[in-house]
Coordinates of C-alpha atoms and ligand atoms in Angstrom, one line a residue:
Chain Z
M22 CA 27.8 -112.5 -23.8
S23 CA 29.9 -115.6 -24.3
E24 CA 28.4 -119.1 -24.2
T25 CA 30.5 -121.4 -22.1
T26 CA 28.3 -124.4 -21.6
A27 CA 24.8 -125.3 -22.6
T28 CA 23.4 -124.3 -19.2
S29 CA 25.4 -121.2 -18.3
S30 CA 26.2 -118.0 -20.1
G31 CA 26.9 -115.5 -17.3
S32 CA 29.8 -115.6 -14.9
V33 CA 29.2 -116.5 -11.2
T34 CA 28.2 -113.5 -9.1
G35 CA 26.9 -115.5 -6.2
A36 CA 28.7 -116.3 -2.9
E37 CA 29.1 -119.6 -1.2
I38 CA 26.9 -120.2 1.8
R39 CA 28.0 -122.6 4.6
L40 CA 25.8 -123.6 7.5
E41 CA 27.9 -125.2 10.3
N42 CA 26.1 -127.2 13.0
V43 CA 23.3 -124.7 13.0
T44 CA 20.6 -125.3 15.6
K45 CA 17.4 -123.4 16.3
Q46 CA 15.5 -124.1 19.5
Y47 CA 12.3 -122.0 19.9
A48 CA 11.5 -121.0 23.5
G49 CA 9.0 -123.4 25.1
Q50 CA 9.4 -126.2 22.6
K51 CA 10.9 -129.6 23.5
V52 CA 12.5 -130.5 20.2
A53 CA 14.6 -128.2 18.1
A54 CA 13.0 -126.8 15.0
V55 CA 16.4 -127.1 13.3
G56 CA 18.8 -129.6 14.9
D57 CA 22.5 -129.4 14.0
L58 CA 22.2 -128.6 10.3
T59 CA 25.5 -128.6 8.3
L60 CA 25.3 -127.7 4.6
T61 CA 27.3 -126.0 1.9
I62 CA 25.7 -124.3 -1.0
P63 CA 28.2 -123.6 -3.7
A64 CA 28.4 -120.1 -5.2
G65 CA 26.2 -119.6 -8.3
E66 CA 23.9 -122.6 -7.6
I67 CA 20.2 -122.9 -6.8
A68 CA 19.5 -125.0 -3.8
M69 CA 15.9 -126.1 -3.3
F70 CA 14.7 -126.9 0.2
V71 CA 11.8 -129.3 0.3
G72 CA 10.2 -131.4 3.0
P73 CA 6.9 -131.9 4.8
S74 CA 5.2 -129.0 6.5
G75 CA 6.8 -127.9 9.7
C76 CA 10.1 -129.6 9.1
G77 CA 12.1 -126.4 9.4
K78 CA 12.6 -125.1 5.9
T79 CA 11.5 -121.6 6.6
T80 CA 13.4 -121.5 9.9
S81 CA 16.6 -122.7 8.1
L82 CA 16.1 -120.1 5.4
K83 CA 15.5 -117.2 7.7
M84 CA 18.6 -118.0 9.8
I85 CA 20.7 -117.1 6.7
N86 CA 19.6 -113.5 6.7
R87 CA 19.2 -113.5 10.5
L88 CA 15.5 -112.9 10.5
I89 CA 15.8 -115.7 12.9
E90 CA 19.0 -115.9 15.0
P91 CA 20.4 -119.4 15.4
T92 CA 20.6 -120.8 18.9
S93 CA 24.0 -122.2 18.1
G94 CA 26.2 -122.8 15.1
T95 CA 27.8 -120.6 12.5
I96 CA 26.6 -119.3 9.1
M97 CA 29.3 -118.2 6.6
I98 CA 28.5 -116.2 3.5
G99 CA 31.3 -115.8 1.0
G100 CA 33.7 -117.0 3.7
E101 CA 32.6 -114.4 6.2
D102 CA 30.7 -115.0 9.4
S103 CA 27.2 -113.5 9.0
R104 CA 27.4 -112.1 12.5
K105 CA 30.4 -109.9 11.6
R106 CA 28.1 -107.2 10.3
S107 CA 24.9 -105.7 11.7
A108 CA 21.8 -107.6 10.8
D109 CA 20.5 -104.7 8.8
E110 CA 23.7 -104.3 6.8
L111 CA 23.8 -108.1 6.1
R112 CA 20.2 -108.1 4.9
R113 CA 20.8 -105.4 2.4
T114 CA 23.2 -107.7 0.6
I115 CA 20.8 -110.7 0.6
G116 CA 17.8 -110.6 -1.7
Y117 CA 14.6 -111.7 0.0
V118 CA 11.5 -112.8 -2.0
I119 CA 8.5 -114.3 -0.4
Q120 CA 5.1 -115.7 -1.5
G121 CA 3.0 -113.3 -3.4
G122 CA 5.8 -110.8 -3.7
S123 CA 4.8 -109.0 -0.5
L124 CA 5.0 -105.6 -2.2
F125 CA 4.2 -102.5 -0.2
P126 CA 0.8 -101.5 -1.4
H127 CA 1.3 -97.7 -0.9
M128 CA 4.4 -97.6 -3.1
T129 CA 4.6 -97.8 -6.8
V130 CA 6.4 -100.7 -8.6
A131 CA 9.5 -98.5 -9.1
K132 CA 9.5 -97.4 -5.4
N133 CA 9.2 -101.0 -4.3
I134 CA 12.1 -102.1 -6.4
A135 CA 14.2 -99.1 -5.4
L136 CA 14.0 -99.8 -1.6
V137 CA 17.2 -101.6 -1.0
P138 CA 19.3 -99.4 -3.4
K139 CA 17.9 -96.4 -1.5
L140 CA 18.9 -97.9 1.8
L141 CA 22.4 -98.4 0.3
G142 CA 22.5 -94.7 -0.7
W143 CA 22.5 -95.0 -4.5
D144 CA 21.9 -91.8 -6.3
D145 CA 18.6 -91.2 -8.1
D146 CA 19.9 -91.6 -11.7
R147 CA 21.5 -94.9 -10.9
I148 CA 18.3 -96.1 -9.1
K149 CA 16.1 -95.2 -12.0
K150 CA 18.3 -96.9 -14.5
R151 CA 18.5 -100.0 -12.4
T152 CA 14.7 -100.1 -11.9
D153 CA 14.0 -100.1 -15.6
E154 CA 16.7 -102.7 -16.2
L155 CA 15.1 -105.0 -13.7
L156 CA 11.6 -104.5 -15.0
D157 CA 12.9 -105.5 -18.4
L158 CA 14.7 -108.5 -16.8
V159 CA 11.4 -109.8 -15.4
S160 CA 9.5 -109.1 -18.7
L161 CA 7.5 -106.1 -17.6
D162 CA 7.6 -103.0 -19.9
P163 CA 9.1 -100.3 -17.7
S164 CA 7.1 -97.4 -19.2
R165 CA 3.9 -99.3 -18.6
Y166 CA 4.5 -100.7 -15.2
R167 CA 6.9 -98.5 -13.3
D168 CA 4.3 -96.1 -11.9
R169 CA 1.6 -98.6 -11.2
Y170 CA 0.6 -99.6 -7.7
P171 CA 0.7 -103.3 -6.7
R172 CA -3.1 -103.5 -6.7
E173 CA -3.0 -102.6 -10.3
L174 CA -1.0 -105.8 -11.2
S175 CA -2.0 -109.4 -11.6
G176 CA -0.7 -111.9 -9.1
G177 CA 2.0 -113.1 -11.5
Q178 CA 3.1 -109.6 -12.2
Q179 CA 3.3 -108.8 -8.5
Q180 CA 5.5 -111.9 -8.1
R181 CA 7.7 -110.7 -10.9
V182 CA 8.1 -107.3 -9.2
G183 CA 8.9 -109.2 -6.0
V184 CA 11.7 -111.0 -7.8
A185 CA 13.0 -107.8 -9.3
R186 CA 13.0 -106.2 -5.9
G187 CA 15.0 -109.1 -4.5
L188 CA 17.6 -108.6 -7.2
A189 CA 17.6 -104.8 -7.0
A190 CA 20.9 -104.2 -5.4
D191 CA 22.6 -107.1 -7.2
P192 CA 23.0 -109.2 -4.0
P193 CA 25.2 -112.3 -4.3
V194 CA 22.7 -114.3 -2.4
V195 CA 18.9 -114.5 -2.9
L196 CA 16.5 -116.2 -0.5
M197 CA 13.1 -117.3 -1.6
D198 CA 10.3 -118.7 0.5
E199 CA 7.7 -120.5 -1.7
P200 CA 8.0 -117.6 -4.2
F201 CA 5.6 -119.1 -6.7
G202 CA 3.2 -120.7 -4.2
A203 CA 0.4 -118.1 -4.8
V204 CA -0.1 -118.2 -8.6
D205 CA -1.8 -120.6 -11.0
P206 CA 0.1 -123.5 -12.6
I207 CA 0.6 -121.9 -16.0
T208 CA 1.8 -118.6 -14.5
R209 CA 4.0 -120.6 -12.1
Q210 CA 5.7 -122.4 -15.0
R211 CA 6.3 -119.1 -16.7
L212 CA 7.8 -117.5 -13.6
Q213 CA 10.0 -120.6 -13.1
D214 CA 11.2 -120.4 -16.7
E215 CA 11.9 -116.7 -16.3
L216 CA 13.8 -117.2 -13.1
L217 CA 15.9 -119.9 -14.7
A218 CA 16.7 -117.6 -17.7
I219 CA 17.7 -114.8 -15.3
Q220 CA 19.8 -117.2 -13.3
R221 CA 21.6 -118.3 -16.4
E222 CA 22.8 -114.7 -16.8
L223 CA 23.4 -113.7 -13.2
R224 CA 24.6 -117.0 -11.5
K225 CA 23.5 -115.9 -8.0
T226 CA 23.4 -118.2 -5.1
I227 CA 19.7 -118.9 -4.7
V228 CA 18.2 -120.7 -1.8
C229 CA 14.5 -121.5 -2.5
V230 CA 12.0 -123.2 -0.2
T231 CA 9.2 -125.1 -1.9
H232 CA 6.5 -127.6 -1.1
D233 CA 6.5 -128.9 -4.6
I234 CA 9.0 -131.6 -5.4
D235 CA 8.5 -131.1 -9.1
E236 CA 9.5 -127.5 -8.7
A237 CA 12.5 -128.6 -6.8
I238 CA 13.5 -131.0 -9.5
K239 CA 13.0 -128.4 -12.2
M240 CA 14.7 -125.5 -10.6
G241 CA 17.4 -127.0 -8.4
D242 CA 21.1 -127.6 -9.1
R243 CA 20.8 -129.3 -5.8
I244 CA 17.8 -130.5 -3.7
L245 CA 17.9 -130.6 0.1
I246 CA 15.2 -132.9 1.4
L247 CA 14.5 -132.3 5.0
Q248 CA 12.8 -134.4 7.6
E249 CA 11.3 -133.3 10.9
G250 CA 13.7 -131.1 12.8
A251 CA 15.5 -130.1 9.6
Q252 CA 17.3 -133.5 9.6
V253 CA 18.9 -133.9 6.2
A254 CA 17.4 -136.9 4.4
Q255 CA 19.3 -136.3 1.2
Y256 CA 21.2 -133.4 -0.3
D257 CA 22.2 -133.9 -3.9
T258 CA 21.5 -133.2 -7.6
P259 CA 18.0 -133.9 -8.9
E260 CA 19.3 -136.7 -11.0
V261 CA 20.8 -138.5 -8.0
V262 CA 17.8 -137.8 -5.8
L263 CA 15.5 -139.3 -8.4
G264 CA 17.8 -142.1 -9.5
S265 CA 19.0 -143.3 -6.2
P266 CA 17.0 -142.0 -3.3
A267 CA 19.0 -142.2 -0.1
N268 CA 16.3 -143.9 2.0
E269 CA 12.6 -144.8 2.2
F270 CA 11.7 -141.3 3.4
V271 CA 13.1 -139.7 0.2
E272 CA 11.5 -142.4 -1.9
D273 CA 8.1 -141.7 -0.4
F274 CA 8.6 -138.0 -0.7
V275 CA 9.8 -138.0 -4.3
G276 CA 6.8 -140.2 -4.9
S277 CA 5.9 -142.9 -7.3
G278 CA 6.1 -142.5 -11.0
S279 CA 9.6 -141.3 -10.7
A280 CA 10.1 -142.5 -14.3
L281 CA 7.6 -139.8 -15.2
K282 CA 9.4 -137.4 -13.0
Q283 CA 12.5 -138.0 -15.1
L284 CA 10.6 -135.9 -17.6
S285 CA 11.3 -133.0 -15.4
L286 CA 15.0 -133.7 -15.6
A287 CA 15.3 -133.5 -19.4
R288 CA 15.3 -130.0 -20.7
V289 CA 13.9 -128.7 -24.0
D290 CA 17.2 -127.6 -25.4
E291 CA 18.6 -131.1 -24.8
V292 CA 15.9 -132.6 -26.9
G293 CA 16.8 -130.2 -29.6
T294 CA 15.0 -127.3 -31.1
F295 CA 14.5 -126.5 -34.7
P296 CA 14.7 -123.1 -36.4
Q297 CA 11.4 -121.9 -37.7
T298 CA 10.8 -119.3 -40.3
T299 CA 10.5 -116.0 -38.5
A300 CA 9.1 -112.7 -39.6
K301 CA 9.2 -109.1 -38.2
I302 CA 6.1 -107.0 -37.9
G303 CA 5.7 -104.8 -40.9
E304 CA 7.5 -107.2 -43.4
S305 CA 5.8 -108.0 -46.7
S306 CA 3.6 -111.1 -46.2
A307 CA 4.3 -112.4 -49.7
E308 CA 8.1 -112.5 -49.1
V309 CA 7.6 -114.2 -45.8
I310 CA 5.3 -116.8 -47.3
Q311 CA 7.8 -117.4 -50.0
R312 CA 10.6 -117.8 -47.4
A313 CA 8.6 -120.2 -45.4
Q314 CA 7.6 -122.4 -48.3
A315 CA 11.2 -122.6 -49.5
A316 CA 12.1 -123.9 -46.0
G317 CA 9.1 -126.3 -46.0
H318 CA 7.4 -124.6 -43.1
R319 CA 3.6 -124.2 -42.7
S320 CA 3.7 -121.5 -40.1
V321 CA 6.0 -118.6 -39.1
V322 CA 6.9 -117.1 -35.8
V323 CA 6.3 -113.3 -35.7
L324 CA 8.9 -111.4 -33.6
D325 CA 8.7 -107.9 -32.2
E326 CA 11.5 -105.3 -32.4
R327 CA 13.3 -107.0 -29.5
N328 CA 13.1 -110.5 -31.0
R329 CA 10.3 -111.7 -28.7
P330 CA 7.7 -114.0 -30.2
V331 CA 4.4 -112.2 -30.5
G332 CA 2.5 -114.5 -32.9
W333 CA 2.6 -117.9 -34.5
P334 CA 0.3 -117.8 -37.5
W335 CA -0.2 -120.5 -40.1
L336 CA 0.7 -119.4 -43.6
R337 CA -2.9 -119.4 -44.7
Q338 CA -3.7 -116.9 -41.9
L339 CA -1.3 -114.3 -43.4
K340 CA -3.9 -112.5 -45.4
G341 CA -2.9 -108.8 -45.3
E342 CA -0.1 -107.2 -47.3
K343 CA 2.1 -106.8 -44.3
I344 CA 2.8 -108.9 -41.2
V345 CA 0.8 -107.5 -38.3
Q346 CA 0.8 -108.2 -34.6
S347 CA -1.3 -111.3 -33.8
E348 CA -4.0 -111.2 -31.3
H349 CA -2.4 -113.6 -28.9
A350 CA 1.3 -114.1 -28.2
P351 CA 2.1 -117.8 -28.2
D352 CA 2.7 -119.5 -24.9
A353 CA 6.5 -119.7 -25.1
I354 CA 8.7 -121.9 -22.9
D355 CA 12.3 -121.2 -21.8
R356 CA 14.9 -123.4 -23.3
R357 CA 15.6 -124.8 -19.9
A358 CA 12.0 -125.6 -19.4
T359 CA 11.3 -129.3 -18.7
L360 CA 9.7 -131.7 -21.1
N361 CA 6.7 -131.7 -18.8
D362 CA 6.2 -128.0 -19.4
A363 CA 6.8 -128.4 -23.1
L364 CA 4.0 -131.0 -23.3
D365 CA 1.6 -128.8 -21.3
V366 CA 2.1 -126.0 -23.7
M367 CA 1.9 -128.1 -26.9
L368 CA -1.4 -129.7 -25.8
V369 CA -3.2 -126.3 -25.8
N370 CA -1.8 -124.5 -28.8
G371 CA -2.7 -126.9 -31.7
H372 CA 0.7 -126.5 -33.4
G373 CA 2.0 -129.8 -32.1
G374 CA 5.0 -127.9 -30.9
A375 CA 6.1 -125.0 -28.8
V376 CA 8.0 -121.8 -29.3
V377 CA 11.2 -121.8 -27.2
T378 CA 12.8 -118.6 -25.9
D379 CA 16.1 -117.6 -24.4
A380 CA 17.1 -114.9 -21.9
G381 CA 14.8 -111.8 -21.9
G382 CA 12.1 -113.8 -23.7
A383 CA 14.0 -113.6 -27.1
Y384 CA 13.2 -116.2 -29.7
F385 CA 15.3 -119.4 -29.6
G386 CA 13.6 -122.0 -31.8
V387 CA 10.7 -124.4 -31.7
V388 CA 10.4 -127.8 -30.3
D389 CA 8.0 -130.4 -31.7
F390 CA 5.9 -133.1 -30.2
T391 CA 7.6 -136.0 -32.0
S392 CA 11.1 -135.2 -30.6
V393 CA 9.7 -134.8 -27.1
T394 CA 7.8 -138.1 -27.2
D395 CA 10.9 -139.9 -28.8
Q396 CA 13.0 -138.6 -25.9
M397 CA 10.4 -139.8 -23.4
R398 CA 10.4 -143.3 -24.9
A399 CA 14.2 -143.4 -24.8
M400 CA 14.2 -142.4 -21.2
Q401 CA 11.6 -144.9 -20.3
E402 CA 13.5 -147.7 -21.9
K403 CA 16.6 -146.6 -20.0
A404 CA 14.7 -146.5 -16.8
H405 CA 13.5 -150.1 -17.5
E406 CA 17.0 -151.3 -18.1
V407 CA 18.1 -149.8 -14.8
S408 CA 15.3 -151.3 -12.8
N409 CA 15.7 -154.7 -14.5
G410 CA 19.4 -155.0 -14.5
Chain F
M21 CA -31.3 -61.6 12.9
W22 CA -29.3 -60.2 10.0
D23 CA -28.9 -57.0 11.9
F24 CA -27.6 -59.0 14.8
I25 CA -24.9 -60.5 12.7
V26 CA -23.9 -57.3 11.0
E27 CA -23.7 -55.5 14.3
R28 CA -21.4 -58.1 15.8
R29 CA -19.6 -59.2 12.7
S30 CA -16.1 -58.2 14.0
Q31 CA -16.7 -60.0 17.3
L32 CA -18.1 -63.0 15.5
L33 CA -15.1 -63.1 13.2
I34 CA -12.6 -62.8 16.0
N35 CA -14.3 -65.4 18.1
G36 CA -14.8 -67.7 15.2
F37 CA -11.1 -67.5 14.3
N38 CA -10.1 -68.1 17.9
H39 CA -12.4 -71.1 18.1
V40 CA -11.0 -72.7 15.0
Y41 CA -7.4 -71.8 16.1
L42 CA -8.0 -73.5 19.4
V43 CA -9.3 -76.6 17.7
F44 CA -6.5 -76.6 15.2
L45 CA -3.8 -76.4 17.8
A46 CA -5.5 -79.0 20.0
V47 CA -5.9 -81.5 17.1
V48 CA -2.3 -81.1 16.0
F49 CA -1.0 -81.7 19.5
A50 CA -3.5 -84.6 19.9
T51 CA -2.3 -86.2 16.7
I52 CA 1.3 -86.1 17.7
I53 CA 0.5 -87.4 21.2
A54 CA -1.9 -90.1 20.0
V55 CA 0.5 -91.5 17.3
A56 CA 3.4 -91.5 19.7
I57 CA 1.3 -93.5 22.3
A58 CA 0.1 -95.8 19.6
I59 CA 3.7 -96.5 18.5
L60 CA 4.5 -97.3 22.1
V61 CA 1.5 -99.6 22.2
T62 CA 2.6 -101.5 19.1
R63 CA 6.0 -102.1 20.7
L64 CA 4.6 -103.1 24.1
P65 CA 1.4 -105.0 23.4
K66 CA 0.7 -105.2 27.1
L67 CA -0.2 -101.6 27.0
E68 CA -3.0 -102.1 24.5
P69 CA -5.8 -102.8 26.9
V70 CA -4.8 -99.8 28.9
A71 CA -4.9 -97.5 25.9
N72 CA -8.3 -98.9 24.9
A73 CA -9.7 -98.4 28.4
V74 CA -8.4 -94.8 28.5
S75 CA -9.9 -93.9 25.1
A76 CA -13.2 -95.5 26.1
I77 CA -13.5 -94.1 29.7
G78 CA -12.0 -90.7 28.7
L79 CA -14.9 -89.9 26.5
T80 CA -17.3 -90.4 29.4
I81 CA -15.8 -87.7 31.6
P82 CA -18.0 -84.6 31.2
S83 CA -16.1 -81.7 29.8
F84 CA -17.3 -79.3 32.5
A85 CA -15.9 -81.7 35.1
L86 CA -12.6 -82.0 33.4
I87 CA -12.3 -78.2 33.1
G88 CA -13.2 -77.9 36.8
L89 CA -10.4 -80.3 37.6
L90 CA -7.9 -78.6 35.5
I91 CA -8.5 -75.0 36.7
P92 CA -6.8 -75.4 40.1
V93 CA -3.8 -76.9 38.3
S94 CA -3.3 -74.7 35.3
K95 CA -5.4 -71.5 36.0
I96 CA -8.0 -70.0 33.9
G97 CA -6.8 -69.1 30.4
D98 CA -6.0 -70.3 26.9
G99 CA -3.6 -72.9 28.1
T100 CA -6.2 -74.7 30.1
A101 CA -8.6 -74.6 27.1
I102 CA -6.0 -76.2 24.9
I103 CA -5.2 -78.9 27.4
A104 CA -8.9 -79.7 27.9
V105 CA -9.7 -79.9 24.2
T106 CA -6.5 -81.8 23.4
F107 CA -7.4 -84.3 26.0
Y108 CA -10.6 -85.2 24.2
A109 CA -9.1 -84.9 20.8
V110 CA -6.5 -87.5 21.6
L111 CA -9.0 -90.2 22.3
P112 CA -10.5 -91.0 18.8
I113 CA -7.1 -90.6 17.2
L114 CA -5.5 -92.9 19.6
R115 CA -8.0 -95.6 19.1
N116 CA -7.7 -95.4 15.3
A117 CA -3.9 -95.1 15.4
V118 CA -3.6 -98.3 17.5
V119 CA -5.9 -100.1 15.1
G120 CA -4.2 -98.7 12.0
L121 CA -0.6 -99.4 13.1
Q122 CA -1.4 -102.9 14.3
G123 CA -3.4 -103.6 11.2
V124 CA -0.2 -103.6 9.0
S125 CA 0.4 -107.2 8.0
P126 CA 3.2 -108.9 9.9
T127 CA 4.4 -110.4 6.6
L128 CA 4.9 -106.9 5.1
L129 CA 6.8 -105.8 8.2
E130 CA 9.0 -108.9 8.1
S131 CA 9.6 -108.2 4.4
A132 CA 10.7 -104.7 5.3
K133 CA 13.0 -106.1 8.0
G134 CA 14.3 -108.8 5.6
M135 CA 15.3 -106.1 3.1
G136 CA 17.5 -104.4 5.7
M137 CA 15.2 -101.6 7.0
S138 CA 15.8 -100.6 10.5
E139 CA 12.8 -100.5 13.0
F140 CA 12.7 -96.7 12.5
T141 CA 12.8 -96.8 8.7
S142 CA 10.2 -99.4 8.6
L143 CA 8.0 -97.3 10.9
Y144 CA 8.1 -94.2 8.8
K145 CA 8.3 -95.8 5.4
V146 CA 5.8 -98.7 5.9
R147 CA 3.9 -98.6 9.1
I148 CA 2.8 -95.0 9.4
P149 CA 2.0 -94.5 5.7
M150 CA -0.1 -97.6 5.6
A151 CA -2.0 -96.7 8.8
W152 CA -2.4 -93.1 7.7
P153 CA -5.9 -93.4 6.2
V154 CA -7.2 -94.9 9.5
I155 CA -5.4 -92.3 11.6
L156 CA -6.8 -89.5 9.4
A157 CA -10.3 -90.9 9.8
G158 CA -9.7 -90.6 13.6
I159 CA -8.5 -87.0 13.1
R160 CA -11.7 -86.1 11.3
V161 CA -13.9 -87.5 14.1
S162 CA -11.7 -85.8 16.6
T163 CA -11.9 -82.4 14.9
Q164 CA -15.7 -82.5 14.7
M165 CA -15.9 -83.4 18.4
S166 CA -13.4 -80.7 19.4
M167 CA -15.5 -78.0 17.7
G168 CA -18.2 -78.8 20.2
I169 CA -16.0 -79.2 23.2
A170 CA -14.2 -76.0 22.4
A171 CA -17.5 -74.1 22.8
I172 CA -17.7 -75.3 26.4
A173 CA -14.1 -74.6 27.0
A174 CA -14.3 -71.1 25.5
Y175 CA -17.2 -70.2 27.9
V176 CA -15.2 -70.9 31.0
L177 CA -11.8 -70.0 29.8
G178 CA -11.7 -67.5 27.1
P179 CA -12.9 -66.2 23.8
G180 CA -14.5 -68.4 21.2
L181 CA -17.9 -68.9 19.7
G182 CA -19.0 -70.5 23.0
T183 CA -19.2 -67.1 24.6
F184 CA -22.2 -66.2 22.4
I185 CA -23.9 -69.4 23.3
F186 CA -23.6 -68.8 27.0
T187 CA -24.4 -65.2 26.8
G188 CA -27.6 -66.4 25.2
L189 CA -28.3 -69.1 27.8
T190 CA -27.7 -66.9 30.8
G191 CA -29.9 -64.1 29.4
Y192 CA -32.6 -66.4 28.4
G193 CA -35.9 -64.6 27.5
G194 CA -34.0 -61.3 27.0
A195 CA -33.5 -59.6 23.7
N196 CA -31.2 -61.4 21.3
A197 CA -30.8 -64.5 23.5
F198 CA -32.0 -66.7 20.8
N199 CA -30.0 -64.9 18.2
N200 CA -26.8 -65.4 20.3
V201 CA -27.3 -69.1 20.6
F202 CA -28.5 -69.7 17.1
V203 CA -25.9 -67.7 15.2
A204 CA -23.0 -69.2 17.2
T205 CA -24.3 -72.7 16.8
V206 CA -24.7 -72.3 13.1
A207 CA -21.3 -70.7 12.8
I208 CA -19.7 -73.7 14.7
I209 CA -21.5 -76.2 12.4
V210 CA -20.4 -74.3 9.2
L211 CA -16.8 -74.0 10.4
A212 CA -16.7 -77.7 11.4
L213 CA -17.9 -78.6 7.9
I214 CA -15.2 -76.4 6.3
L215 CA -12.5 -78.1 8.5
D216 CA -13.8 -81.5 7.5
L217 CA -13.6 -80.6 3.9
L218 CA -10.0 -79.4 4.4
L219 CA -9.2 -82.7 6.0
I220 CA -10.7 -84.6 3.1
I221 CA -8.5 -82.6 0.8
L222 CA -5.5 -83.3 3.1
G223 CA -6.3 -87.0 2.7
R224 CA -6.4 -86.7 -1.1
L225 CA -3.0 -85.2 -1.0
T226 CA -1.4 -87.4 1.5
I227 CA -2.9 -90.9 1.2
S228 CA -1.0 -93.0 -1.3
K229 CA -3.1 -93.8 -4.4
G230 CA -2.1 -97.4 -3.9
I231 CA -4.2 -97.7 -0.7
R232 CA -6.9 -95.1 -1.2
V233 CA -10.4 -96.4 -1.3
A234 CA -11.5 -95.1 -4.7
Ligands
ATP13 N1 8.2 -118.2 15.9 C1 8.1 -119.5 16.2 N2 7.9 -119.9 17.5 C2 7.8 -121.1 17.9 N3 7.9 -122.2 17.1 C3 8.0 -121.9 15.8 C4 8.1 -120.6 15.3 N4 8.3 -120.7 13.9 C5 8.2 -122.0 13.6 N5 8.1 -122.7 14.7 C6 8.0 -124.2 14.7 O1 9.2 -124.7 14.1 C7 9.0 -125.8 13.3 C8 9.5 -125.5 11.9 O2 8.8 -124.4 11.3 P1 9.1 -123.8 9.9 O3 8.3 -122.6 9.7 O4 10.6 -123.7 9.7 O5 8.6 -125.0 9.0 P2 8.5 -125.1 7.4 O6 9.3 -126.3 7.0 O7 8.8 -123.8 6.7 O8 6.9 -125.5 7.2 P3 5.9 -125.1 6.1 O9 6.2 -126.0 4.9 O10 4.6 -125.3 6.7 O11 6.1 -123.6 5.8 C9 7.5 -126.0 13.3 O12 7.3 -127.1 14.2 C10 6.9 -124.7 13.8 O13 5.8 -125.0 14.5
MG14 MG1 7.6 -122.4 5.5

């Protein structure tokens, strides 16, 4: 894996999506649900669709995989008219993830994930390998979860499997309709982080509908803000949408406190993370304590065999001879998590900091409260300058 | 009474077997017919009230009357017995199959479609397996009911435990009349319970663990 930029490490596997003058007029309705929408979503980017309820987000999304056929207009995927193939064939090349995961309750986790590969005629070995790989990708231990039924999973886990299922056949395009709408805020933040980490590797083209402007700002390379009838109010990067809203509608929608929202723009790894003394389970406690003291650290991050943080004890808590698994894994945040998320986690863990992870939940570093608040102050000052000058 | 059973044990066994066999065939045919109609109903929702009316009214037709109506058409014999029992057996299964197939959440079905499943694939991979517990409940009701109806059909049309019952009824007051009715009735009840047990086992084997009520 070669690092190219701070935000990307994989190569683009997505395909460009172009909507050209797309209109949807439902039978028996006076106004079109989607009126003449033209839009390009570059390959490998995440486009977030936001807007008030009923403005046509879902309709626009479903026209991409032809769950809804446009009344007029053209949709090109990877330069090819989406009507060139049969709808079923097209849909097998487009991941589809909806709220709650929408897993089939009578199939195991593995069977749910295997559905599209099966439709594509993959052989059993390949499917099994792929299923385990995907469970790993969404941070579920394959040996523990592959044979479970959906009702034996928590809401967040179901949603993870839903994401894995959407990615199963490695589709260039993934469509998501309020994927994290049904889980609690902490789980939602986790799932968002995980998706960002996955996307950093895979670089799919992801179209994601949400109600939540904060989610859009956090996840989107671009945000599409829609008005009634899927009229484009603004389509731009989060920075531009926040910094210079195109009109009053966008301003209202983005909401007040947009200085605070800027917090969602800054990412943890931009603030800077520090290395912390780490220890593997089974290491001698005395050696670890020595190492930490030499580095001037008062706590160590305990990692499992796959480098994932599983504990964050203070040195005084290291009583036994060997390092053991802590009772609670620390609430980690992805390195592309927002400062908002970082603050949330810091407030509850008592360390005045947060453990930061990279792809696959591997340890990346820690971020501390002071650097986050310094960054916030700097951003606030900058925002003041902009509004005063 | 024990002597009565021992004396007629081979006749009892043969008739008992025929009785169960008739019910088995009828329920298998009925399941296929009912599920096929139910699938049609899910595709053409306008048919639903018709299907419901048929399953409600159908059960009110006295079985003697139906057999009487059938005989001119299909003659006396095993065939007519199967047709008559199948007719009744369809009704509970049909009602449950319609409820079961329509009970599958539209979101799940749209998910299936969104993943690139054809209508047919979605039917046999999602819709039928998810409706199966409800359909099977219908099959159990239908089997119990058919055991009773088969007794009537067997009297008119051919062998079965029903012949004992009617021998007893026509010769009422005579020797063994009570024995005839009693033994056959008990046999029907026992066989019905055994069939029900087999269906419960079938459910254990065929209903996904993910949707089984524990
Ligand atoms: N199948 C349908 N038949 C008729 N009208 C529909 C249908 N689906 C949606 N509409 C209408 O089209 C408009 C856009 O609906 P759509 O579901 O795309 O909105 P949305 O932006 O996704 O809303 P929400 O945020 O509530 O999910 C709405 O006015 C809705 O009532
Ligand atoms: Mg919607």
